[in-house]
mmCIF file of N, CA and C in Angstrom:
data_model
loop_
_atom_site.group_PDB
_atom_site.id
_atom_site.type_symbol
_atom_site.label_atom_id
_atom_site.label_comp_id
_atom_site.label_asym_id
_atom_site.label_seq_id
_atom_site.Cartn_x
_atom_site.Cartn_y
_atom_site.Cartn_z
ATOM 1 N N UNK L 202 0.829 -1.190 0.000
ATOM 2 C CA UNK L 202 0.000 0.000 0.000
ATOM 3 C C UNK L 202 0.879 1.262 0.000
ATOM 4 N N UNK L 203 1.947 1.037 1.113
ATOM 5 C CA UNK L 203 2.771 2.250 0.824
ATOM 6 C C UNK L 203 3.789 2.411 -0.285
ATOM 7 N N UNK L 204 3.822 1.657 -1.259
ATOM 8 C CA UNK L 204 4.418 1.088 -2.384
ATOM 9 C C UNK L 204 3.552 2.310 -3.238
ATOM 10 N N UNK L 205 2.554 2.088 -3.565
ATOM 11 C CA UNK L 205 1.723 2.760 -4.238
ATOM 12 C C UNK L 205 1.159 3.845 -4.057
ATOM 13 N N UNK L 206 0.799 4.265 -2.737
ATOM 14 C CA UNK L 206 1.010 5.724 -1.972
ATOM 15 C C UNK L 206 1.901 6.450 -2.715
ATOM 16 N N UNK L 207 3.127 6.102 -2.778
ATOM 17 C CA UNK L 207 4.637 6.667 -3.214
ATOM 18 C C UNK L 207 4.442 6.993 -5.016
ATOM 19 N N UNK L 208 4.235 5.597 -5.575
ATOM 20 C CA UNK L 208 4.142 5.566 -7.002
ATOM 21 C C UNK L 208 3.292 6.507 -7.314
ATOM 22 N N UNK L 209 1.777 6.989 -6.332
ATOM 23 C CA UNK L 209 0.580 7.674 -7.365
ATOM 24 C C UNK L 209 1.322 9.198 -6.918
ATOM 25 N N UNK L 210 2.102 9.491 -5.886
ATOM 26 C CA UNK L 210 2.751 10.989 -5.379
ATOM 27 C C UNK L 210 3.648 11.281 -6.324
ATOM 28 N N UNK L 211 4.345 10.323 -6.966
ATOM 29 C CA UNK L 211 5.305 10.205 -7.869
ATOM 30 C C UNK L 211 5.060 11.043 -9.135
ATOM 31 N N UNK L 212 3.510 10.164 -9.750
ATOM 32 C CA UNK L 212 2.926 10.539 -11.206
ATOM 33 C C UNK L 212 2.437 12.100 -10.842
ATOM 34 N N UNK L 213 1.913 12.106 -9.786
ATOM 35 C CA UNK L 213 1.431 13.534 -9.541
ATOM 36 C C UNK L 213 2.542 14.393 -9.462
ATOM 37 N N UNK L 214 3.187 14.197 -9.274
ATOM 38 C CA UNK L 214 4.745 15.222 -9.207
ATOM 39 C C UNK L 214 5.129 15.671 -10.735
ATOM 40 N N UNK L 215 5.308 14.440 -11.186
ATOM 41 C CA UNK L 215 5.287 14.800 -12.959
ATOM 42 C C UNK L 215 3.998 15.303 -13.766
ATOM 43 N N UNK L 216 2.962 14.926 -13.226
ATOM 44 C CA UNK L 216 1.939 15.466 -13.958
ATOM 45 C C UNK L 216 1.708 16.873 -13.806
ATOM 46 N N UNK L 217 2.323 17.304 -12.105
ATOM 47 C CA UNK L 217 2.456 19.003 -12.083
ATOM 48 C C UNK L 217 3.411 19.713 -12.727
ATOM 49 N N UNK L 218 4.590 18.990 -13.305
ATOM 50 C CA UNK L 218 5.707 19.768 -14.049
ATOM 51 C C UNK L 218 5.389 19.970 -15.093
ATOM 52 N N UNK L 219 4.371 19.009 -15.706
ATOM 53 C CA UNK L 219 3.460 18.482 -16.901
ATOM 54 C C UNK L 219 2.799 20.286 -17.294
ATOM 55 N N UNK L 220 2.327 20.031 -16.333
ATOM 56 C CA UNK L 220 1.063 21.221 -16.631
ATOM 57 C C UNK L 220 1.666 22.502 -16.188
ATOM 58 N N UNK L 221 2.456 22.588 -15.731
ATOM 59 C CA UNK L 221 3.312 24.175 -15.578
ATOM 60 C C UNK L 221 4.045 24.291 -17.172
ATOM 61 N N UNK L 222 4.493 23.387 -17.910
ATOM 62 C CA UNK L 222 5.157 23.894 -19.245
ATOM 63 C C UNK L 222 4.110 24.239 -20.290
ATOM 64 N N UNK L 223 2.426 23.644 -20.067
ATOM 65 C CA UNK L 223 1.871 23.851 -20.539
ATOM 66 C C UNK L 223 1.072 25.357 -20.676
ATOM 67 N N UNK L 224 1.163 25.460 -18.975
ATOM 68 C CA UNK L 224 0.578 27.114 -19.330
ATOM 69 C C UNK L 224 1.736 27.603 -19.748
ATOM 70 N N UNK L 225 3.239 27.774 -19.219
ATOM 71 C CA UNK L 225 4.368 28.897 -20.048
ATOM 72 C C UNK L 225 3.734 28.732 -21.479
ATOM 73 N N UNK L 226 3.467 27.457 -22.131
ATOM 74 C CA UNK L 226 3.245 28.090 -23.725
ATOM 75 C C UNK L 226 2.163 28.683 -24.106
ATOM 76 N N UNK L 227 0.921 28.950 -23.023
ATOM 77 C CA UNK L 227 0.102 29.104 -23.062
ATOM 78 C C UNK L 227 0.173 30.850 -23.429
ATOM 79 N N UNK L 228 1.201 31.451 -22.084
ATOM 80 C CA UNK L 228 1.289 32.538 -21.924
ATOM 81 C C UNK L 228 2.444 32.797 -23.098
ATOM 82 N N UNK L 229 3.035 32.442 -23.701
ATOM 83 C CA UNK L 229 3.859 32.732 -24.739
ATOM 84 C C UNK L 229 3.012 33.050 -26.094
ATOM 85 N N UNK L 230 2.310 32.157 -26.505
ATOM 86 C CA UNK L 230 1.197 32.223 -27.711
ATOM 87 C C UNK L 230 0.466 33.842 -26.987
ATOM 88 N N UNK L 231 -0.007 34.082 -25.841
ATOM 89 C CA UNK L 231 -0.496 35.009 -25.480
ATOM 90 C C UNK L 231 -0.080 36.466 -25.766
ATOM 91 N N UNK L 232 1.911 36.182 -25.476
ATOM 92 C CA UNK L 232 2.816 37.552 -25.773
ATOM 93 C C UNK L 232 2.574 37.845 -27.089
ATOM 94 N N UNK L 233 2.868 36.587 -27.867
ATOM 95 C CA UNK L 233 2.642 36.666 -29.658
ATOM 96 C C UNK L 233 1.932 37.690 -29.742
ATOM 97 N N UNK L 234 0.073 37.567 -29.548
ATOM 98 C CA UNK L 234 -0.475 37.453 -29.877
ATOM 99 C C UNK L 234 -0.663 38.796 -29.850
ATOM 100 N N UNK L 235 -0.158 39.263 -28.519
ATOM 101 C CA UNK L 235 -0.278 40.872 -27.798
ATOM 102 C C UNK L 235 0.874 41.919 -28.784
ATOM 103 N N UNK L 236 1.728 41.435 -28.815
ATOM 104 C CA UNK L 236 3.237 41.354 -29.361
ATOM 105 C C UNK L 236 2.399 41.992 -31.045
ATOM 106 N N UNK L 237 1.719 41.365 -31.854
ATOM 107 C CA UNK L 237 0.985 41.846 -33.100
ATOM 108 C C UNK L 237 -0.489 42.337 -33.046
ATOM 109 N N UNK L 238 -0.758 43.135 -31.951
ATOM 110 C CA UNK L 238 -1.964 43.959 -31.741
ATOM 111 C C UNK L 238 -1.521 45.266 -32.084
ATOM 112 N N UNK L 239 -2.226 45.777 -32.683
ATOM 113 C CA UNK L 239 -2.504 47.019 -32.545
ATOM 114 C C UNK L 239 -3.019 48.030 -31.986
ATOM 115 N N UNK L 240 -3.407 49.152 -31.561
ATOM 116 C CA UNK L 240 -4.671 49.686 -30.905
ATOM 117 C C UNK L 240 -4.672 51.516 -32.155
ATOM 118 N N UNK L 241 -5.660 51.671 -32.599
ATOM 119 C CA UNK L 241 -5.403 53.083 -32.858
ATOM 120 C C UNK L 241 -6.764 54.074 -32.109
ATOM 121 N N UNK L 242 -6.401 54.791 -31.982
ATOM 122 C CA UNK L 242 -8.146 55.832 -31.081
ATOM 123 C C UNK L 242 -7.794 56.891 -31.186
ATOM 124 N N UNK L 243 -8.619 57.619 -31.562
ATOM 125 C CA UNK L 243 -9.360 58.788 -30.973
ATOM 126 C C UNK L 243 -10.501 59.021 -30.225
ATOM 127 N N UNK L 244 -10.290 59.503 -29.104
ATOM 128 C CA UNK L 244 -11.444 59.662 -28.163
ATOM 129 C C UNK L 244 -12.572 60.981 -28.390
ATOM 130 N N UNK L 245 -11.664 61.878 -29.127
ATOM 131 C CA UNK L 245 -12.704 62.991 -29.029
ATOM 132 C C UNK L 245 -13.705 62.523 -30.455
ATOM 133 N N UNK L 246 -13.126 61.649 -31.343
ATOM 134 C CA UNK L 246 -14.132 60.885 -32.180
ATOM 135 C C UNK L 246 -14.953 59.939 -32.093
ATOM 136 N N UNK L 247 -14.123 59.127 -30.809
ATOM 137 C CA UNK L 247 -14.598 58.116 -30.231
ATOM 138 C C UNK L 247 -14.928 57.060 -31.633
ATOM 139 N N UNK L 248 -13.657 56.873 -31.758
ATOM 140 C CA UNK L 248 -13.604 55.264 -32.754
ATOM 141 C C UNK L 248 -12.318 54.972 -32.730
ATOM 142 N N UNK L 249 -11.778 53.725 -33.045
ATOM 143 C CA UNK L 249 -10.766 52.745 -32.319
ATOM 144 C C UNK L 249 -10.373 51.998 -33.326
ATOM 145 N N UNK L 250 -9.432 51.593 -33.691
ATOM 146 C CA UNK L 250 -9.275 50.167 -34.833
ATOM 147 C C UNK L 250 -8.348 49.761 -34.049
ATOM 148 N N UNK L 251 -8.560 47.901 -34.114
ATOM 149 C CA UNK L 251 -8.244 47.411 -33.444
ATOM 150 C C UNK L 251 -7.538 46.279 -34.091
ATOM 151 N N UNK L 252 -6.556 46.357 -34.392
ATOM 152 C CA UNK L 252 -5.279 45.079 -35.185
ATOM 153 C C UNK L 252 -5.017 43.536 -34.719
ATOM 154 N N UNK L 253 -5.561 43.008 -34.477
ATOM 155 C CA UNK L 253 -4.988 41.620 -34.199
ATOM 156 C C UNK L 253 -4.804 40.360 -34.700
ATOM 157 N N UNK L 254 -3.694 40.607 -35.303
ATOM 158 C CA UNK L 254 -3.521 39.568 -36.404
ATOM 159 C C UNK L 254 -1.998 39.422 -36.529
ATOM 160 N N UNK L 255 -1.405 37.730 -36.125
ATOM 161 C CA UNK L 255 -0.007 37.690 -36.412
ATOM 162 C C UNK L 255 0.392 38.204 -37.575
ATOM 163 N N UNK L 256 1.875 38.790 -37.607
ATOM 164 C CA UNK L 256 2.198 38.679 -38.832
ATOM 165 C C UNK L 256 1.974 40.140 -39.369
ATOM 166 N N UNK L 257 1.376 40.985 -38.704
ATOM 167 C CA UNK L 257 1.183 42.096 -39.094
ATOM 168 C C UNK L 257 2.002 43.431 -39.053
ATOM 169 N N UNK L 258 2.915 43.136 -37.954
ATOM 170 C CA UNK L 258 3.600 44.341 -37.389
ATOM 171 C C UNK L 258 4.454 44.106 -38.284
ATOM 172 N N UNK L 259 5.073 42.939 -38.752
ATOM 173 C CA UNK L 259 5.789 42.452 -39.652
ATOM 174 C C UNK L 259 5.815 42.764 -41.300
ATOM 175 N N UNK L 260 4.869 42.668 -41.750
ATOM 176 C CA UNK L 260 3.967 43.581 -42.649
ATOM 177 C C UNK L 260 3.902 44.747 -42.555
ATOM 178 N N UNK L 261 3.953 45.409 -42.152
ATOM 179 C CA UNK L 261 3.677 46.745 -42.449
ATOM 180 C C UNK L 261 5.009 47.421 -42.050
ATOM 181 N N UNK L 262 6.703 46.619 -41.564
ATOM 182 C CA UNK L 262 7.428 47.375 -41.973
ATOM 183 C C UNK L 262 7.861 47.217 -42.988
ATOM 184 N N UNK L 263 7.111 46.151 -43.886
ATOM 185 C CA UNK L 263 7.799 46.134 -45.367
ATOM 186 C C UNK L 263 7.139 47.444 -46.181
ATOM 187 N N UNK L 264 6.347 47.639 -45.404
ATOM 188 C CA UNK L 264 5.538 48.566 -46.723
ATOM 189 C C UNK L 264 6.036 50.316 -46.819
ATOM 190 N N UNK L 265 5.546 50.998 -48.070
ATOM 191 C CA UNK L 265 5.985 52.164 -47.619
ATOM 192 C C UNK L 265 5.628 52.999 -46.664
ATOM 193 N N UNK L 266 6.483 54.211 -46.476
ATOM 194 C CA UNK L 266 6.599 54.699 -45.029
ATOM 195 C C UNK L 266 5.000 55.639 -45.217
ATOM 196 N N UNK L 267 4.616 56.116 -43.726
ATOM 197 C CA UNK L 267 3.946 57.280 -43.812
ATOM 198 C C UNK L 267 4.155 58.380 -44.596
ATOM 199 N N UNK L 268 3.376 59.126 -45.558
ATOM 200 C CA UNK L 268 3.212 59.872 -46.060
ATOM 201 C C UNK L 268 3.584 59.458 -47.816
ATOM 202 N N UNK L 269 4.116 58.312 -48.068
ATOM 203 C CA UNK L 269 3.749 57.582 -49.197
ATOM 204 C C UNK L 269 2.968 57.926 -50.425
ATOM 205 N N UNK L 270 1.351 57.841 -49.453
ATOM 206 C CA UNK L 270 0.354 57.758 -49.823
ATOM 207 C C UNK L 270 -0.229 59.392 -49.678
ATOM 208 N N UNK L 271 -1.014 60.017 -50.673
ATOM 209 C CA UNK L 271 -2.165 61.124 -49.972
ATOM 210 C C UNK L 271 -2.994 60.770 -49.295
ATOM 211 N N UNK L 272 -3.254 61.675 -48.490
ATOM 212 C CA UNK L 272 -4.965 61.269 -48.052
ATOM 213 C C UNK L 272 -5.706 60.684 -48.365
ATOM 214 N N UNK L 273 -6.033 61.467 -49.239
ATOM 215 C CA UNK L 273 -7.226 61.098 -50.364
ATOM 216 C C UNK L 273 -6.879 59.702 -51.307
ATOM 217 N N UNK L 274 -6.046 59.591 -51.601
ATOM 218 C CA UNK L 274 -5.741 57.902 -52.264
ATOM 219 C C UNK L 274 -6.221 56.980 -51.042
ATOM 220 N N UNK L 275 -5.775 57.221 -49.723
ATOM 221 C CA UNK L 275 -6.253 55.993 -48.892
ATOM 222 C C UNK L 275 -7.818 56.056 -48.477
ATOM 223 N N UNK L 276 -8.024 57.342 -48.365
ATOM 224 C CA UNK L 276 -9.386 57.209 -48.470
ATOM 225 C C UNK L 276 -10.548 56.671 -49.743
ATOM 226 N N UNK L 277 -9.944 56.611 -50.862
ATOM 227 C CA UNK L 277 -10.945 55.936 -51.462
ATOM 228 C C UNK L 277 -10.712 54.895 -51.967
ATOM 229 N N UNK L 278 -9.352 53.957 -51.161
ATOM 230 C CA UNK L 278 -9.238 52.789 -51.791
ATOM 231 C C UNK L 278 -9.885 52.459 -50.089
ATOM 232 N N UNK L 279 -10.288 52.797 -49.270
ATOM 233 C CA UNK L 279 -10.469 52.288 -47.629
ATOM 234 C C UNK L 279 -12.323 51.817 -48.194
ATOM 235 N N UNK L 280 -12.647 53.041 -48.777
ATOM 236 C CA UNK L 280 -14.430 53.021 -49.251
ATOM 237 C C UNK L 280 -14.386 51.930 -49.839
ATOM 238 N N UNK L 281 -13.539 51.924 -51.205
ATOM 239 C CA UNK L 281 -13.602 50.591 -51.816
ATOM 240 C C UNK L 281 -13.788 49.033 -51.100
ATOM 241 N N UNK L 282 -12.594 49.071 -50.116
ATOM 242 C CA UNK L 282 -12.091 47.791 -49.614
ATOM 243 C C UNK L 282 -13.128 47.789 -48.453
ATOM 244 N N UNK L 283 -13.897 48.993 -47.368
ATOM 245 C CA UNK L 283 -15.021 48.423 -46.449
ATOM 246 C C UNK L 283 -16.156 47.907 -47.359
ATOM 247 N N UNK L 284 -16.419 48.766 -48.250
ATOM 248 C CA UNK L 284 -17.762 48.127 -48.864
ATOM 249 C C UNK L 284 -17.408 47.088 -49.947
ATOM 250 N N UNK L 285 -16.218 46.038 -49.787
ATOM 251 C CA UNK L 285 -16.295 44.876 -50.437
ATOM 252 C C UNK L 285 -16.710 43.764 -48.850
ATOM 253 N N UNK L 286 -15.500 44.186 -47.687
ATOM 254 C CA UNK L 286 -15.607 43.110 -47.128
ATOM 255 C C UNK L 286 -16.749 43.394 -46.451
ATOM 256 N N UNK L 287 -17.404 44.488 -46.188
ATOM 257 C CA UNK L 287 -19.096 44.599 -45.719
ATOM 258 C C UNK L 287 -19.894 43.597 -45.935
ATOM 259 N N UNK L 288 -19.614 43.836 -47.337
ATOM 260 C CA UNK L 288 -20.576 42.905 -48.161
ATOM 261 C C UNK L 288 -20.090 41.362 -48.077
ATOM 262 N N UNK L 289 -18.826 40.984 -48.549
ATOM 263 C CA UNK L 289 -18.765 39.048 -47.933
ATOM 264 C C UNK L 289 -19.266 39.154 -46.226
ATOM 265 N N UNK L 290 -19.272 40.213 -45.487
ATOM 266 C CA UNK L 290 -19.671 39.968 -44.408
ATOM 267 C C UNK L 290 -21.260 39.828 -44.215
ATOM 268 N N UNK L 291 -21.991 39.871 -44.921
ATOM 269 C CA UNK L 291 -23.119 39.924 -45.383
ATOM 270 C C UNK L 291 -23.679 38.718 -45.839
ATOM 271 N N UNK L 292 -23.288 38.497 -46.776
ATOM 272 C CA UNK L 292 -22.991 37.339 -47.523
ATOM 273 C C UNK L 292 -22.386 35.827 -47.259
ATOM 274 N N UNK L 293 -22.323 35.541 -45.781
ATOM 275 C CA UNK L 293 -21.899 34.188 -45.513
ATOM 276 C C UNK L 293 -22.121 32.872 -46.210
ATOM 277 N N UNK L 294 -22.960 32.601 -46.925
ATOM 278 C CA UNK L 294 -23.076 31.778 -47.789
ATOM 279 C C UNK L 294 -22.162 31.569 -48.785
ATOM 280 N N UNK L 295 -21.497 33.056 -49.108
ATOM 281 C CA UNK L 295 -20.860 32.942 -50.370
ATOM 282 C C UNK L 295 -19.872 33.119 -49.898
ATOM 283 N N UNK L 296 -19.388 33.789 -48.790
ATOM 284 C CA UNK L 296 -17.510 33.722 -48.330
ATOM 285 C C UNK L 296 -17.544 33.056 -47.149
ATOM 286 N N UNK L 297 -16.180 33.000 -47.172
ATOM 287 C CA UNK L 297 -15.535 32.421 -45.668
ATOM 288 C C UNK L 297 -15.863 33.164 -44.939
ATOM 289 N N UNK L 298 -16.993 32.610 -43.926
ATOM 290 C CA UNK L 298 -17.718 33.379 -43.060
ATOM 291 C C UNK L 298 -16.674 33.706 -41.668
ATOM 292 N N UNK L 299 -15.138 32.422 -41.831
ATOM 293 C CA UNK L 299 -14.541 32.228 -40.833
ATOM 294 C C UNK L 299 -13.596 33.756 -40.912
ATOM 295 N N UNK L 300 -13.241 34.160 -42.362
ATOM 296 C CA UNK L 300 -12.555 35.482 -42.514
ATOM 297 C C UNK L 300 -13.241 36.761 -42.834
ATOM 298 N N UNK L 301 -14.782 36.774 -42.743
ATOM 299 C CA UNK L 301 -15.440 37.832 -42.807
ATOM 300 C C UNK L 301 -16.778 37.340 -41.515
ATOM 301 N N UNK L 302 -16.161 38.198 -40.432
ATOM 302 C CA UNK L 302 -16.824 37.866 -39.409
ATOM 303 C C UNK L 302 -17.789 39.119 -38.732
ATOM 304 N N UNK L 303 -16.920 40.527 -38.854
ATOM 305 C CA UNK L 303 -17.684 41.290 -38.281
ATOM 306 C C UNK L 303 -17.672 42.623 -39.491
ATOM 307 N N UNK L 304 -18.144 43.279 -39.412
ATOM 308 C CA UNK L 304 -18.729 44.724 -40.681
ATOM 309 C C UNK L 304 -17.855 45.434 -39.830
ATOM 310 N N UNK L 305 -17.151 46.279 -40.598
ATOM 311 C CA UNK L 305 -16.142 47.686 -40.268
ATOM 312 C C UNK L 305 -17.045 48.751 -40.685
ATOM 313 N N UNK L 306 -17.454 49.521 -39.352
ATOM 314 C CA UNK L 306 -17.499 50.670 -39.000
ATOM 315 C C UNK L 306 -17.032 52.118 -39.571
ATOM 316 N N UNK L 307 -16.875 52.102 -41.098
ATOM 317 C CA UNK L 307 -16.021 53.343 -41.597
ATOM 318 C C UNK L 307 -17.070 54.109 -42.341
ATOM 319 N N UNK L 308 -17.237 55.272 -41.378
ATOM 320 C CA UNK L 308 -18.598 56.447 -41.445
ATOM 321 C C UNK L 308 -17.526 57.170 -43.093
ATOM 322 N N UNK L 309 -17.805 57.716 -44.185
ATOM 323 C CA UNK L 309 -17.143 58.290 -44.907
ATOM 324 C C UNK L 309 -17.279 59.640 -45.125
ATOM 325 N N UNK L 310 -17.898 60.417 -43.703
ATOM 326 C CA UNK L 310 -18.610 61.422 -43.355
ATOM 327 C C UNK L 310 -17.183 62.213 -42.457
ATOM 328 N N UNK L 311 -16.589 61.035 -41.924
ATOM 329 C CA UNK L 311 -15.367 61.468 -40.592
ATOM 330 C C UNK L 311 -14.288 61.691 -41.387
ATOM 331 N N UNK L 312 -13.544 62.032 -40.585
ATOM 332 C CA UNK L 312 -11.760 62.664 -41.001
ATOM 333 C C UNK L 312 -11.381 62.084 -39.926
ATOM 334 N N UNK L 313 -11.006 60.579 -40.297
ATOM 335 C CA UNK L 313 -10.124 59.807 -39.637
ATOM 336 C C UNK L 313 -8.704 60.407 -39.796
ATOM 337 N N UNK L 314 -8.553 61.079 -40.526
ATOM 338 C CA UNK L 314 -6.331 61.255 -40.150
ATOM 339 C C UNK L 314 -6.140 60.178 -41.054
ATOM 340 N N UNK L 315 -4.365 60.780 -41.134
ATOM 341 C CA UNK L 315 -4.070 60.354 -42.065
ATOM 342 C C UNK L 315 -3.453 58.850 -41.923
ATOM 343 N N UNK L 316 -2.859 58.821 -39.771
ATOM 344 C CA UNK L 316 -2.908 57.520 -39.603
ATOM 345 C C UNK L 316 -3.880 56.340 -39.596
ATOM 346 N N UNK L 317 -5.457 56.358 -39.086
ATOM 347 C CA UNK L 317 -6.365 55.315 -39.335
ATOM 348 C C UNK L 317 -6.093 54.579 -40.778
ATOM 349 N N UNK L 318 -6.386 55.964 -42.050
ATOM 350 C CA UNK L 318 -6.293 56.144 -43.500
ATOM 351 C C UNK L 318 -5.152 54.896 -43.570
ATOM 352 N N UNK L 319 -3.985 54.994 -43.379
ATOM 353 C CA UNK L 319 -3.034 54.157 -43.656
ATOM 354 C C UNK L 319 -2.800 52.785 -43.082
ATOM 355 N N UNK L 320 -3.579 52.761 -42.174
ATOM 356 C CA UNK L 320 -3.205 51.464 -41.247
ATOM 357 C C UNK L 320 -4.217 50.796 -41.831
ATOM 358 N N UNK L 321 -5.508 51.129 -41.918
ATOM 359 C CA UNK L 321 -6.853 50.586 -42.626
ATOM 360 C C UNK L 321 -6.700 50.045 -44.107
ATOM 361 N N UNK L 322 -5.835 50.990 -44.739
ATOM 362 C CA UNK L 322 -5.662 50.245 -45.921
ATOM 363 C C UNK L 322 -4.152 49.326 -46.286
ATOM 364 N N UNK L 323 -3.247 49.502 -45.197
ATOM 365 C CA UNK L 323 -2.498 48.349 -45.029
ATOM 366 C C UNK L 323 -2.668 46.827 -44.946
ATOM 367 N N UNK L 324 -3.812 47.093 -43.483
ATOM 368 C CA UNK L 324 -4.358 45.847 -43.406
ATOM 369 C C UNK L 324 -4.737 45.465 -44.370
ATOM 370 N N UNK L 325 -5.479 46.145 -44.988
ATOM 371 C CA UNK L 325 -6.319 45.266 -45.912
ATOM 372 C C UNK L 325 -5.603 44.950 -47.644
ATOM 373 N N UNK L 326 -4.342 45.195 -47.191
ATOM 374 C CA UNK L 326 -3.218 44.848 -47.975
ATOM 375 C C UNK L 326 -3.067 43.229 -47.555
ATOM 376 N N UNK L 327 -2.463 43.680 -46.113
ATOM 377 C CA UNK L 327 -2.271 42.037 -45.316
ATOM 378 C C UNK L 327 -3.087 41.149 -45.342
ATOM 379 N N UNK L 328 -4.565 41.523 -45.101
ATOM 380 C CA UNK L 328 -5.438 40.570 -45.387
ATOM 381 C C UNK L 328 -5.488 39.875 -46.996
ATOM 382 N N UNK L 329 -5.394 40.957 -47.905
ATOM 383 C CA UNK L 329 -5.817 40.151 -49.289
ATOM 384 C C UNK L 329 -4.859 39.254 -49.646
ATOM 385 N N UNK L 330 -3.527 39.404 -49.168
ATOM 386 C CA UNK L 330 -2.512 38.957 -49.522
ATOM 387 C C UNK L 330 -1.760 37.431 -48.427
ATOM 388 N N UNK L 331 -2.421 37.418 -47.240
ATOM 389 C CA UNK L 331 -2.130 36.481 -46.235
ATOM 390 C C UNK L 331 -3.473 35.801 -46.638
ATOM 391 N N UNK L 332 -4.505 35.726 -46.851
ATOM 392 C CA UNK L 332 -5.846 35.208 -46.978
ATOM 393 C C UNK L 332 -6.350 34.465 -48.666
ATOM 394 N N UNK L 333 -5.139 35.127 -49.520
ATOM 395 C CA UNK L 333 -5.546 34.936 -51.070
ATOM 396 C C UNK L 333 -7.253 35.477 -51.125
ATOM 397 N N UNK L 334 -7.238 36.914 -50.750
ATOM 398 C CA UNK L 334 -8.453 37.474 -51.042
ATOM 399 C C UNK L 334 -8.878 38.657 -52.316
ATOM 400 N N UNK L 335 -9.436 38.931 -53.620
ATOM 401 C CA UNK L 335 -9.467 39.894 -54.608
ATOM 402 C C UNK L 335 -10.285 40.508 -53.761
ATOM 403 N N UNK L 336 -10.062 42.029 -53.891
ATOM 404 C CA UNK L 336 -10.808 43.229 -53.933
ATOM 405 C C UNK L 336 -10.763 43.665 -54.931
ATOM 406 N N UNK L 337 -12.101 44.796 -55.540
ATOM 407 C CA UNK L 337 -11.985 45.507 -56.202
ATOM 408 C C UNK L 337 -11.081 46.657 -56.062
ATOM 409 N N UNK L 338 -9.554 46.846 -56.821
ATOM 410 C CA UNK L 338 -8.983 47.800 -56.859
ATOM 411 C C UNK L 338 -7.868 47.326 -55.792
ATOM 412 N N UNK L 339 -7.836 46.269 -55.709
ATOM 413 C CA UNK L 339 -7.300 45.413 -54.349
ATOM 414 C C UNK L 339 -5.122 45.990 -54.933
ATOM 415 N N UNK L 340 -4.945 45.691 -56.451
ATOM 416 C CA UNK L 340 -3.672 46.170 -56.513
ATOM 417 C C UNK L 340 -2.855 47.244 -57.176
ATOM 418 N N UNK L 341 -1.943 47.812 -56.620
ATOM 419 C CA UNK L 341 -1.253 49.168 -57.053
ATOM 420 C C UNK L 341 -0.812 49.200 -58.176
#
C-alpha cells in the first residue's frame, strides 16, 4: 500500500511539471499574440481600430513609409475595400464566413487622419494577400 502511496505521489509530481510547461506556452502564444496587436483611437471621435492579427507588425514594416500615400488615395481605396468586405460579411453563404466575421465601421462622413487612412488600408493589404483574397482595386 505504501508502495503505491509513493508511485501515485510520484505521477502527480510529474503530472504538475506536466502542466506548468503547458501554461508557459500558453502565456507565450499570449505575448505573440499581444506582441501583433494594434490599438489606434481617438477619443474625441470616439472610434478605435483594433489590429490583431499575427504577422502584421511584420507587414507593415515592409511597406511604404507614412506619407507615401495622400490622403485622399487611402481614403478611397479604404471606401472601396469596407464596402467589399461589408458585403462578404453579409454574404456568408458565399464567403468564408470564418474570414469575414464582423462589418467595419467606416462612417465616410469622418476625417479619420491620415494615420487610421493608412493602417486601414495596409491591413487590408495584409489581409488580401495572407488570406488569397481579390478586392476591387485590391492592386497598385
Amino acid at each position: 500500500m505504501k508502495y503505491l502511496l509513493t508511485l501515485f505521489m510520484f505521477a502527480l509530481l510529474i503530472a504538475s511539471c506536466d502542466a506548468n510547461k503547458s501554461i508557459t506556452k500558453e502565456k507565450d502564444i499570449n505575448t505573440d499574440v499581444a506582441n501583433d496587436t494594434i490599438r489606434i483611437a481617438n477619443d474625441e471621435l470616439e472610434y478605435e481600430i483594433i489590429i490583431i492579427e499575427p504577422g502584421f507588425n511584420s507587414f507593415i514594416l515592409m511597406q511604404p513609409q507614412r506619407g507615401h500615400y495622400g490622403l485622399t488615395f487611402l481614403e478611397n481605396k479604404n471606401r472601396m475595400f469596407v464596402n467589399t468586405y461589408n458585403n462578404r460579411v453579409n454574404n456568408p453563404q458565399q464567403y468564408d464566413y470564418t474570414l469575414y466575421t464582423q462589418n467595419i465601421d467606416y462612417n465616410y462622413g469622418i476625417d479619420y487622419g491620415y494615420e487610421v487612412n493608412y493602417m486601414l488600408y495596409n491591413y487590408f493589404k495584409f489581409f488580401m494577400q495572407r488570406y488569397n483574397q481579390k478586392f476591387p482595386g485590391g492592386r497598385n
